[in-house]
Short mmCIF file of C-alpha atoms and ligand atoms in Angstrom, two decimals:
data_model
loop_
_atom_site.label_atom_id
_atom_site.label_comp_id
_atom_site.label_asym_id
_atom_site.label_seq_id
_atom_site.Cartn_x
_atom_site.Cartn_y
_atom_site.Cartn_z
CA UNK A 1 19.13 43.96 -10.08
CA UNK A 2 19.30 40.93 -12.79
CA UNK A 3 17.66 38.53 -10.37
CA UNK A 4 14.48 39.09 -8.54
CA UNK A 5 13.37 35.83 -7.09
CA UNK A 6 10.03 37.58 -6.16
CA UNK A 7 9.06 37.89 -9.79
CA UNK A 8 8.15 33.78 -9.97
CA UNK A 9 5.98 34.77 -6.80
CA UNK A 10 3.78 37.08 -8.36
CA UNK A 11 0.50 34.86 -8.97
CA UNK A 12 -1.01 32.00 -7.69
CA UNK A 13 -0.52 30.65 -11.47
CA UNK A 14 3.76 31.58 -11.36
CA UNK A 15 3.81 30.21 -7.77
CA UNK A 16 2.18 27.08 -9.25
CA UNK A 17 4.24 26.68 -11.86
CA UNK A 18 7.78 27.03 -10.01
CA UNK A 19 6.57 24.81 -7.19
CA UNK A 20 8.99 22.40 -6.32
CA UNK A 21 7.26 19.61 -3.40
CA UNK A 22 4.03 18.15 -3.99
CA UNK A 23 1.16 16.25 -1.79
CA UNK A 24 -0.94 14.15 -2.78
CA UNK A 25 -3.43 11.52 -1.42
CA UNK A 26 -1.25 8.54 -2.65
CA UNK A 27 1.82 10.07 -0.53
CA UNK A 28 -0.65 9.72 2.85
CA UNK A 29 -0.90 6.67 4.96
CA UNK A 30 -3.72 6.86 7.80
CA UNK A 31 -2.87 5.72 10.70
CA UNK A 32 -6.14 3.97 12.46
CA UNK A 33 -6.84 2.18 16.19
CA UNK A 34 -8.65 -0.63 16.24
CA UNK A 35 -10.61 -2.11 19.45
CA UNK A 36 -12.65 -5.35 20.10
CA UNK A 37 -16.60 -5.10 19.99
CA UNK A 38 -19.43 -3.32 18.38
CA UNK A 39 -20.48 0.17 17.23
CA UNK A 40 -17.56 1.29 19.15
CA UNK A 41 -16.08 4.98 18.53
CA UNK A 42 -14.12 6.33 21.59
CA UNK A 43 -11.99 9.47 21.36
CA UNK A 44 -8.68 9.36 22.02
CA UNK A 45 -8.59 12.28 25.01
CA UNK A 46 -5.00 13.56 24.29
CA UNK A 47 -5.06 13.22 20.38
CA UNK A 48 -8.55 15.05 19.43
CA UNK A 49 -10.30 13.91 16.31
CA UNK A 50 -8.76 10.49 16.48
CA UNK A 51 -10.75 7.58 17.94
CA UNK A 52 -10.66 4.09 18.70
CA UNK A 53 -12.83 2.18 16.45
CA UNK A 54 -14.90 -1.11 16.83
CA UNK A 55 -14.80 -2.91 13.26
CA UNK A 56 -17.70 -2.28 12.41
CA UNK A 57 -18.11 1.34 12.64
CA UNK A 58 -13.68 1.69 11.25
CA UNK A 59 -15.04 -0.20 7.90
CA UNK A 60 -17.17 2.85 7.49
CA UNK A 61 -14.36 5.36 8.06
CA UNK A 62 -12.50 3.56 5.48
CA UNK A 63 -15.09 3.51 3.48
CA UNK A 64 -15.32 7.51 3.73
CA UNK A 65 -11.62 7.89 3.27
CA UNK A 66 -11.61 5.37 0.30
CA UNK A 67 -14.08 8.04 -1.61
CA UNK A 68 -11.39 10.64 -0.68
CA UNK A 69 -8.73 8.74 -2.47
CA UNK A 70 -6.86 7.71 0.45
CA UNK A 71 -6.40 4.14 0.03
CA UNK A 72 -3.82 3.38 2.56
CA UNK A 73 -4.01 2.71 6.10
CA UNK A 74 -1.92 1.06 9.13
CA UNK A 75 -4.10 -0.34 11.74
CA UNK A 76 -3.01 -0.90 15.55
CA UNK A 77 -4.62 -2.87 18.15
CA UNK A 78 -6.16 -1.91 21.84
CA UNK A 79 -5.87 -4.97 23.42
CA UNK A 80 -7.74 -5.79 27.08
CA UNK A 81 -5.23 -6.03 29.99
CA UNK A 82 -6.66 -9.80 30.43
CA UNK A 83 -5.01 -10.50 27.11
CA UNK A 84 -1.61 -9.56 27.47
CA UNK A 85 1.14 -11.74 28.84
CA UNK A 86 5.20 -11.70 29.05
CA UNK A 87 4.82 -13.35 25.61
CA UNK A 88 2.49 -11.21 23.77
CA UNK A 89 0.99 -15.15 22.68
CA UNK A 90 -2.27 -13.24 22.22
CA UNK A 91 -0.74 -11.08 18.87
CA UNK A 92 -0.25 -14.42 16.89
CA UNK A 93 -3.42 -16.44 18.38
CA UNK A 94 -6.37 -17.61 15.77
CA UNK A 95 -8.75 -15.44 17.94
CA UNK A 96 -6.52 -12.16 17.51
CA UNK A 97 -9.46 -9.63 17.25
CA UNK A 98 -7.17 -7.77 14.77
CA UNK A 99 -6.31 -10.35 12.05
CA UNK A 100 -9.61 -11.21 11.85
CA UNK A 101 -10.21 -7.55 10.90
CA UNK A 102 -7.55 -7.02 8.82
CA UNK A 103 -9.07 -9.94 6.42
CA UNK A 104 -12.41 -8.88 6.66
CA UNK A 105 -11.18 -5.26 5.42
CA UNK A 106 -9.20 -6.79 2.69
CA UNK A 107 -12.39 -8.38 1.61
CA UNK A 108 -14.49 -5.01 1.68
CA UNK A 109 -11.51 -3.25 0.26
CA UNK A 110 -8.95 -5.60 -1.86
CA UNK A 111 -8.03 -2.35 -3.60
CA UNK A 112 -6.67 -0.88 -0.02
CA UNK A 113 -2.98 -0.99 1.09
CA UNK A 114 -3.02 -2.64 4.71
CA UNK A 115 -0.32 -1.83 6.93
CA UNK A 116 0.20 -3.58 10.14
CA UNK A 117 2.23 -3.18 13.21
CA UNK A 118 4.72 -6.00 14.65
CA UNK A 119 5.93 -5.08 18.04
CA UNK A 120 4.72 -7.05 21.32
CA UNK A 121 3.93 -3.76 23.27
CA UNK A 122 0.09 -3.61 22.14
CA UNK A 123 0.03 -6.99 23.55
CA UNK A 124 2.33 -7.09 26.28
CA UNK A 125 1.89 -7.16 29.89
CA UNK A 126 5.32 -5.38 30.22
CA UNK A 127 4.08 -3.07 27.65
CA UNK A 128 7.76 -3.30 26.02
CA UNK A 129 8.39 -3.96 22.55
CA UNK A 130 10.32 -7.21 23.52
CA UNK A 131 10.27 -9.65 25.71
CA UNK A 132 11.22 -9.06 29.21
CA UNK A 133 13.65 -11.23 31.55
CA UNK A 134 14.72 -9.42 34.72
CA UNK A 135 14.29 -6.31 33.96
CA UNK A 136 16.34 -6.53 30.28
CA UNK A 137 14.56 -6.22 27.23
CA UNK A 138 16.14 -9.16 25.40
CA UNK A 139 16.70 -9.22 21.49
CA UNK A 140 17.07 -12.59 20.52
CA UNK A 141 14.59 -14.50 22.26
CA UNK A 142 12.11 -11.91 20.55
CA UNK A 143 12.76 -12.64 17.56
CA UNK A 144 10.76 -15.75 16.99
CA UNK A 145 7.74 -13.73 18.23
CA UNK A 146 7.81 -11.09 16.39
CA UNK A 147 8.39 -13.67 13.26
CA UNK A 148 5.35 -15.57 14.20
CA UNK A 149 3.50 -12.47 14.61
CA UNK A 150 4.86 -11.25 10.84
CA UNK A 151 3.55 -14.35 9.44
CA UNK A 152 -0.03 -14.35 11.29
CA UNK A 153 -0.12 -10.97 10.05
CA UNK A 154 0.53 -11.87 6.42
CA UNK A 155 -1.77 -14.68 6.11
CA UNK A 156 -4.74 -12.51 7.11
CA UNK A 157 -4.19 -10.47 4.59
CA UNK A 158 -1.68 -7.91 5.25
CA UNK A 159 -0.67 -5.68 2.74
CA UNK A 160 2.76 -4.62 4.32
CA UNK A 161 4.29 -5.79 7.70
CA UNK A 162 5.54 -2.84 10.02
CA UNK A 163 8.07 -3.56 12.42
CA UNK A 164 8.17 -0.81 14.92
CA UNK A 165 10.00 -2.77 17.79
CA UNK A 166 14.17 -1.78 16.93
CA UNK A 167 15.18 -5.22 17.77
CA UNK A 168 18.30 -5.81 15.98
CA UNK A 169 18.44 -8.24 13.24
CA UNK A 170 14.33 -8.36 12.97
CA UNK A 171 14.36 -7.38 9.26
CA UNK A 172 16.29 -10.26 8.33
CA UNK A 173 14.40 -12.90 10.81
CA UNK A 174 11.13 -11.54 9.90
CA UNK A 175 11.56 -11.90 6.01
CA UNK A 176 13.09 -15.55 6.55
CA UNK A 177 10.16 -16.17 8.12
CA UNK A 178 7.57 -14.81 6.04
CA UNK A 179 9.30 -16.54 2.92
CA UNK A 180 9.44 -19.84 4.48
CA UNK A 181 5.91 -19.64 5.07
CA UNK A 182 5.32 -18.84 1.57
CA UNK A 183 4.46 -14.95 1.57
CA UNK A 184 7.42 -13.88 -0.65
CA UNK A 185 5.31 -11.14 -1.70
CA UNK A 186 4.37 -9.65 1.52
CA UNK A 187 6.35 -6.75 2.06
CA UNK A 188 7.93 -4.97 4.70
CA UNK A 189 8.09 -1.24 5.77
CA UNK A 190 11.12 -1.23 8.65
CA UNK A 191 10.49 1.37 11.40
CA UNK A 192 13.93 1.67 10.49
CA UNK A 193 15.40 4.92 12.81
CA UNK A 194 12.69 5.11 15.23
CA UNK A 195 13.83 7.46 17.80
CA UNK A 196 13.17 7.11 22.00
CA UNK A 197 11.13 9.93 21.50
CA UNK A 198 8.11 11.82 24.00
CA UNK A 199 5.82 12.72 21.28
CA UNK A 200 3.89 8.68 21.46
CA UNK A 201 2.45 9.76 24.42
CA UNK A 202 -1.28 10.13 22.65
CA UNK A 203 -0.26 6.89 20.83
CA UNK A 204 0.01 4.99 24.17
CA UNK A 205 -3.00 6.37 25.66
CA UNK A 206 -5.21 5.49 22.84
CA UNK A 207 -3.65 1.65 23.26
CA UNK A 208 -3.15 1.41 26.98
CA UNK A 209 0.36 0.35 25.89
CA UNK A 210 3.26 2.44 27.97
CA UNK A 211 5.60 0.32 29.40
CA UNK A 212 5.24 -0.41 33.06
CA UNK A 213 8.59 -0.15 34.10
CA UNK A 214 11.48 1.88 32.63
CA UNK A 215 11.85 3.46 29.01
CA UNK A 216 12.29 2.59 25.42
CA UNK A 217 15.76 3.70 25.20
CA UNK A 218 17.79 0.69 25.23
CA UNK A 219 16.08 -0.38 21.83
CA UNK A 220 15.28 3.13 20.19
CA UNK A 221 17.41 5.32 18.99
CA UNK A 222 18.53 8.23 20.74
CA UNK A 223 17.34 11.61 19.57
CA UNK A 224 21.05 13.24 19.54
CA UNK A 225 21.89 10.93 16.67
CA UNK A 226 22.33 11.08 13.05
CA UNK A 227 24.95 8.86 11.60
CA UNK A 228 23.44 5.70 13.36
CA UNK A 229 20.43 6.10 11.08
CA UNK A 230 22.80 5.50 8.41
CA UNK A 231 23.85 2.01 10.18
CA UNK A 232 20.27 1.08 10.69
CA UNK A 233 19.32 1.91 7.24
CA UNK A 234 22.21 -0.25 5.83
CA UNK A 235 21.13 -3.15 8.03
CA UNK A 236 17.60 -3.35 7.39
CA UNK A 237 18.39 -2.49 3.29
CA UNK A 238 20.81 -5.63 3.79
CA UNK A 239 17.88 -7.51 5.54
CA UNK A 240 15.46 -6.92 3.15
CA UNK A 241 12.91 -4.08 3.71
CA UNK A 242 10.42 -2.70 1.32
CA UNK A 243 10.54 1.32 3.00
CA UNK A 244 12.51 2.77 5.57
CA UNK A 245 10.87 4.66 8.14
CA UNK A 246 11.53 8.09 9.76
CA UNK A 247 9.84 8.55 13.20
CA UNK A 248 9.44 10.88 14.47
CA UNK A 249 9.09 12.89 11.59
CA UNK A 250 8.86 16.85 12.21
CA UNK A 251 11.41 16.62 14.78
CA UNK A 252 13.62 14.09 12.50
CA UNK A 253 13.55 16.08 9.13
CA UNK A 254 17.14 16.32 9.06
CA UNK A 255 17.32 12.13 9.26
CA UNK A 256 14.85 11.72 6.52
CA UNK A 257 16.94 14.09 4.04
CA UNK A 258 19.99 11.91 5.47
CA UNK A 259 18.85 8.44 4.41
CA UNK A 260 16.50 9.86 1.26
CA UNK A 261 20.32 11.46 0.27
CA UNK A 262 21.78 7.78 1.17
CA UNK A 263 19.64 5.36 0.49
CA UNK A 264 17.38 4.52 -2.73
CA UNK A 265 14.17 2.54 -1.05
CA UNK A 266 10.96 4.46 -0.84
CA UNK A 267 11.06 6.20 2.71
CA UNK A 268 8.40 7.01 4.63
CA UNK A 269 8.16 9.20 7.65
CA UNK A 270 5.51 8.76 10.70
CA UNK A 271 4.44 12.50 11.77
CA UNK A 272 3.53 10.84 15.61
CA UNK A 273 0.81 11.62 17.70
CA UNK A 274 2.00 14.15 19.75
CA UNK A 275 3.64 16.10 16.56
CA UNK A 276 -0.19 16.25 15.78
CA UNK A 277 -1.16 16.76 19.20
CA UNK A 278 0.86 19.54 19.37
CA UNK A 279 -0.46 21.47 16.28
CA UNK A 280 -4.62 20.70 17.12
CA UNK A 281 -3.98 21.89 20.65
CA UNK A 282 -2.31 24.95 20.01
CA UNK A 283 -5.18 25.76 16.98
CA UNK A 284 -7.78 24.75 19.69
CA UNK A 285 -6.44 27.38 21.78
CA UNK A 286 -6.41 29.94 18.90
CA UNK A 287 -2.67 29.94 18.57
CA UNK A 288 -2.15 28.79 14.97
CA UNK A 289 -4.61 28.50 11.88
CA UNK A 290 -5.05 24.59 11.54
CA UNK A 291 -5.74 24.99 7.78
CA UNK A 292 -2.82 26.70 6.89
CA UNK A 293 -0.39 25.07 9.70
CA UNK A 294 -1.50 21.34 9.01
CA UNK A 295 -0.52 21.55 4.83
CA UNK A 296 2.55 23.62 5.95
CA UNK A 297 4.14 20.45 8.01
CA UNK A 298 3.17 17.60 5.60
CA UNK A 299 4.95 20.07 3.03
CA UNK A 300 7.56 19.97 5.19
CA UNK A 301 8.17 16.27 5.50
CA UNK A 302 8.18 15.54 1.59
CA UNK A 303 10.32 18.32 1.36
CA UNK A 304 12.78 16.70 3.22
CA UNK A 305 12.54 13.50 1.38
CA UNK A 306 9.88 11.74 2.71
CA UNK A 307 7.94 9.71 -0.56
CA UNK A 308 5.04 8.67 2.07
CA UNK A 309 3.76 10.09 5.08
CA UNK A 310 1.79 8.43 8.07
CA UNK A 311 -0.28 11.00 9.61
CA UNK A 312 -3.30 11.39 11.83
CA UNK A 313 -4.17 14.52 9.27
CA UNK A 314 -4.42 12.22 6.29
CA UNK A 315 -8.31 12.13 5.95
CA UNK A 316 -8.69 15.83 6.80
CA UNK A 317 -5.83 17.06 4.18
CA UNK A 318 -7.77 14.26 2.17
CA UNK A 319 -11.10 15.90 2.69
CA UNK A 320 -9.80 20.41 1.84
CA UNK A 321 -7.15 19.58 -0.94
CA UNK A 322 -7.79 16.22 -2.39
C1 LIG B 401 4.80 0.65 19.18
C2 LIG B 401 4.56 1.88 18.38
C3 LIG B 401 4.57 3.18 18.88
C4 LIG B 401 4.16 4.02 17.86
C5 LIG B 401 3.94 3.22 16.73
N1 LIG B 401 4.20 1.88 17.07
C6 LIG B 401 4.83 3.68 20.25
C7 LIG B 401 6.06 3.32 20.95
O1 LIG B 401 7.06 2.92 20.36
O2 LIG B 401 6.03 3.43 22.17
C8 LIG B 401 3.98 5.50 18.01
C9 LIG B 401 3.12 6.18 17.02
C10 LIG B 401 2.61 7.51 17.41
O3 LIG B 401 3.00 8.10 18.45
O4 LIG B 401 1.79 8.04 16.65
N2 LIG B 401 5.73 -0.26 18.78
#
């Protein structure tokens, strides 16, 4: 035998050497729930090790994370029922519990990257993305919300705007927007093929934000496509986005090799809630080692492509390998 491949596995120092996919802190994005009040930090049941956070007590988290290196986050709001209406007017309001936050943790932490999310489920009382008129999620008419939202987002402070809703056409509107109202250096990270997928289900319980009637599929993408993440990715590229977005992102590796392939923007890929429900339940039960398993699927996910990765793991890989 001329070849061996086994002989650049010998030692940890070979393996090293001939590695080809690499993690590090500045490819993690921690995802982070936000809730109204004080000294509030309330587990989310289905999604262990994840909690809601009151600002108070979340400004300390970052603070821990911060020390670990991770410097970049994306925040999403629990809003009370009594705040939501058809027309999520709540998500743009002066009073917005979450913009206030998100400027005073640019103040603690100017050195942070601040992601935020710009959909109207978190504050709808449809709990849809978009705005709902007999029954029909409508794509137009949302746009002007979701702009207004964009640019009440950017002007406290805002990092990156994240627009996770799939209306069409919201890329475009949303960076109009944001340059007319002078943030021309805002950027934004599209949620660009964001599937109709099961695996938010921990994400909607820790917001209180399932729809109340029907499903997500007649804005999300189907999970039996491939090429049509290709026509979203053109779109949004057209439109103006900063990073695409994979999500899922275990269960969509062959999508983010697809548009990393395609495409030359940064892409990032959301490993969801229940892809890291899934992996803490079955360790909890004594099915899989969490230490080895956990590294093993963020691998995964850059090795596919992936330049950034939003996980609910990124302050524990933060805290064993950073
Ligand atoms: C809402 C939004 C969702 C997630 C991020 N933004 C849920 C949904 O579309 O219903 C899911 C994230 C996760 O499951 O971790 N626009």
């Amino acid at each position: 035998m001329n070849q061996r491949p086994r002989r650049n596995r010998r030692t940890s120092a070979l393996r090293n050497m001939v590695r080809e996919t690499h993690l590090t802190v500045d490819n993690l994005i921690y995802p982070l729930f936000l809730v109204d009040g004080k000294k509030i930090k309330e587990e989310v049941k289905s999604l262990p090790g994840n909690y809601r956070w009151s600002l108070d007590l979340l400004l300390k988290e970052m603070e821990e994370c911060m020390e670990l290196g991770l410097r970049s986050f994306i925040l999403f709001p629990a809003v009370k029922e009594s705040l939501k209406d058809k027309k999520a007017t709540y998500s743009y309001s002066s009073k917005n519990f979450y913009l206030k936050a998100a400027t005073a943790i640019k103040k603690r932490f100017p050195e942070c990257c601040l992601i935020s999310d710009v959909a109207m489920d978190p504050y709808s009382s449809d709990g849809h993305d978009g705005l709902v008129k007999k029954g029909i999620i409508v794509n137009d008419p949302t746009l002007p919300i979701l702009g207004k939202m964009a640019v009440a987002q950017a002007g406290a402070g805002f990092d990156l705007i994240g627009p996770s809703d799939m209306m069409d056409g919201r890329i475009g509107y949303i960076r109009q927007a944001l340059d007319k109202a002078g943030f021309t250096d805002t950027g934004i990270m599209s949620y660009c093929a964001k599937y109709a997928s099961a695996f938010y289900g921990p994400f909607r319980d820790a917001l209180d934000s399932a729809p109340k009637a029907g499903d997500k599929k007649t804005y999300q993408m189907d999970p039996a496509n491939k090429r049509e993440a290709l026509i979203e990715a053109t779109l949004d590229i057209s439109e103006g986005a900063d990073f695409l977005m994979v999500k899922p992102a275990i269960h969509y590796l062959d999508v983010i090799h697809l548009l990393r392939e395609n495409t030359e923007l940064p892409i990032a890929a959301y490993q969801v809630s229940g892809e890291c429900a899934m992996l803490i339940a079955a360790a909890q039960k004594g099915w899989l080692d969490f230490d080895q398993a956990m590294p093993e699927a963020l691998l995964s996910i850059r090795r596919a492509g992936a330049d950034v990765i939003l996980t609910y793991f990124a302050k524990k890989w933060a805290e064993k390998y950073a």
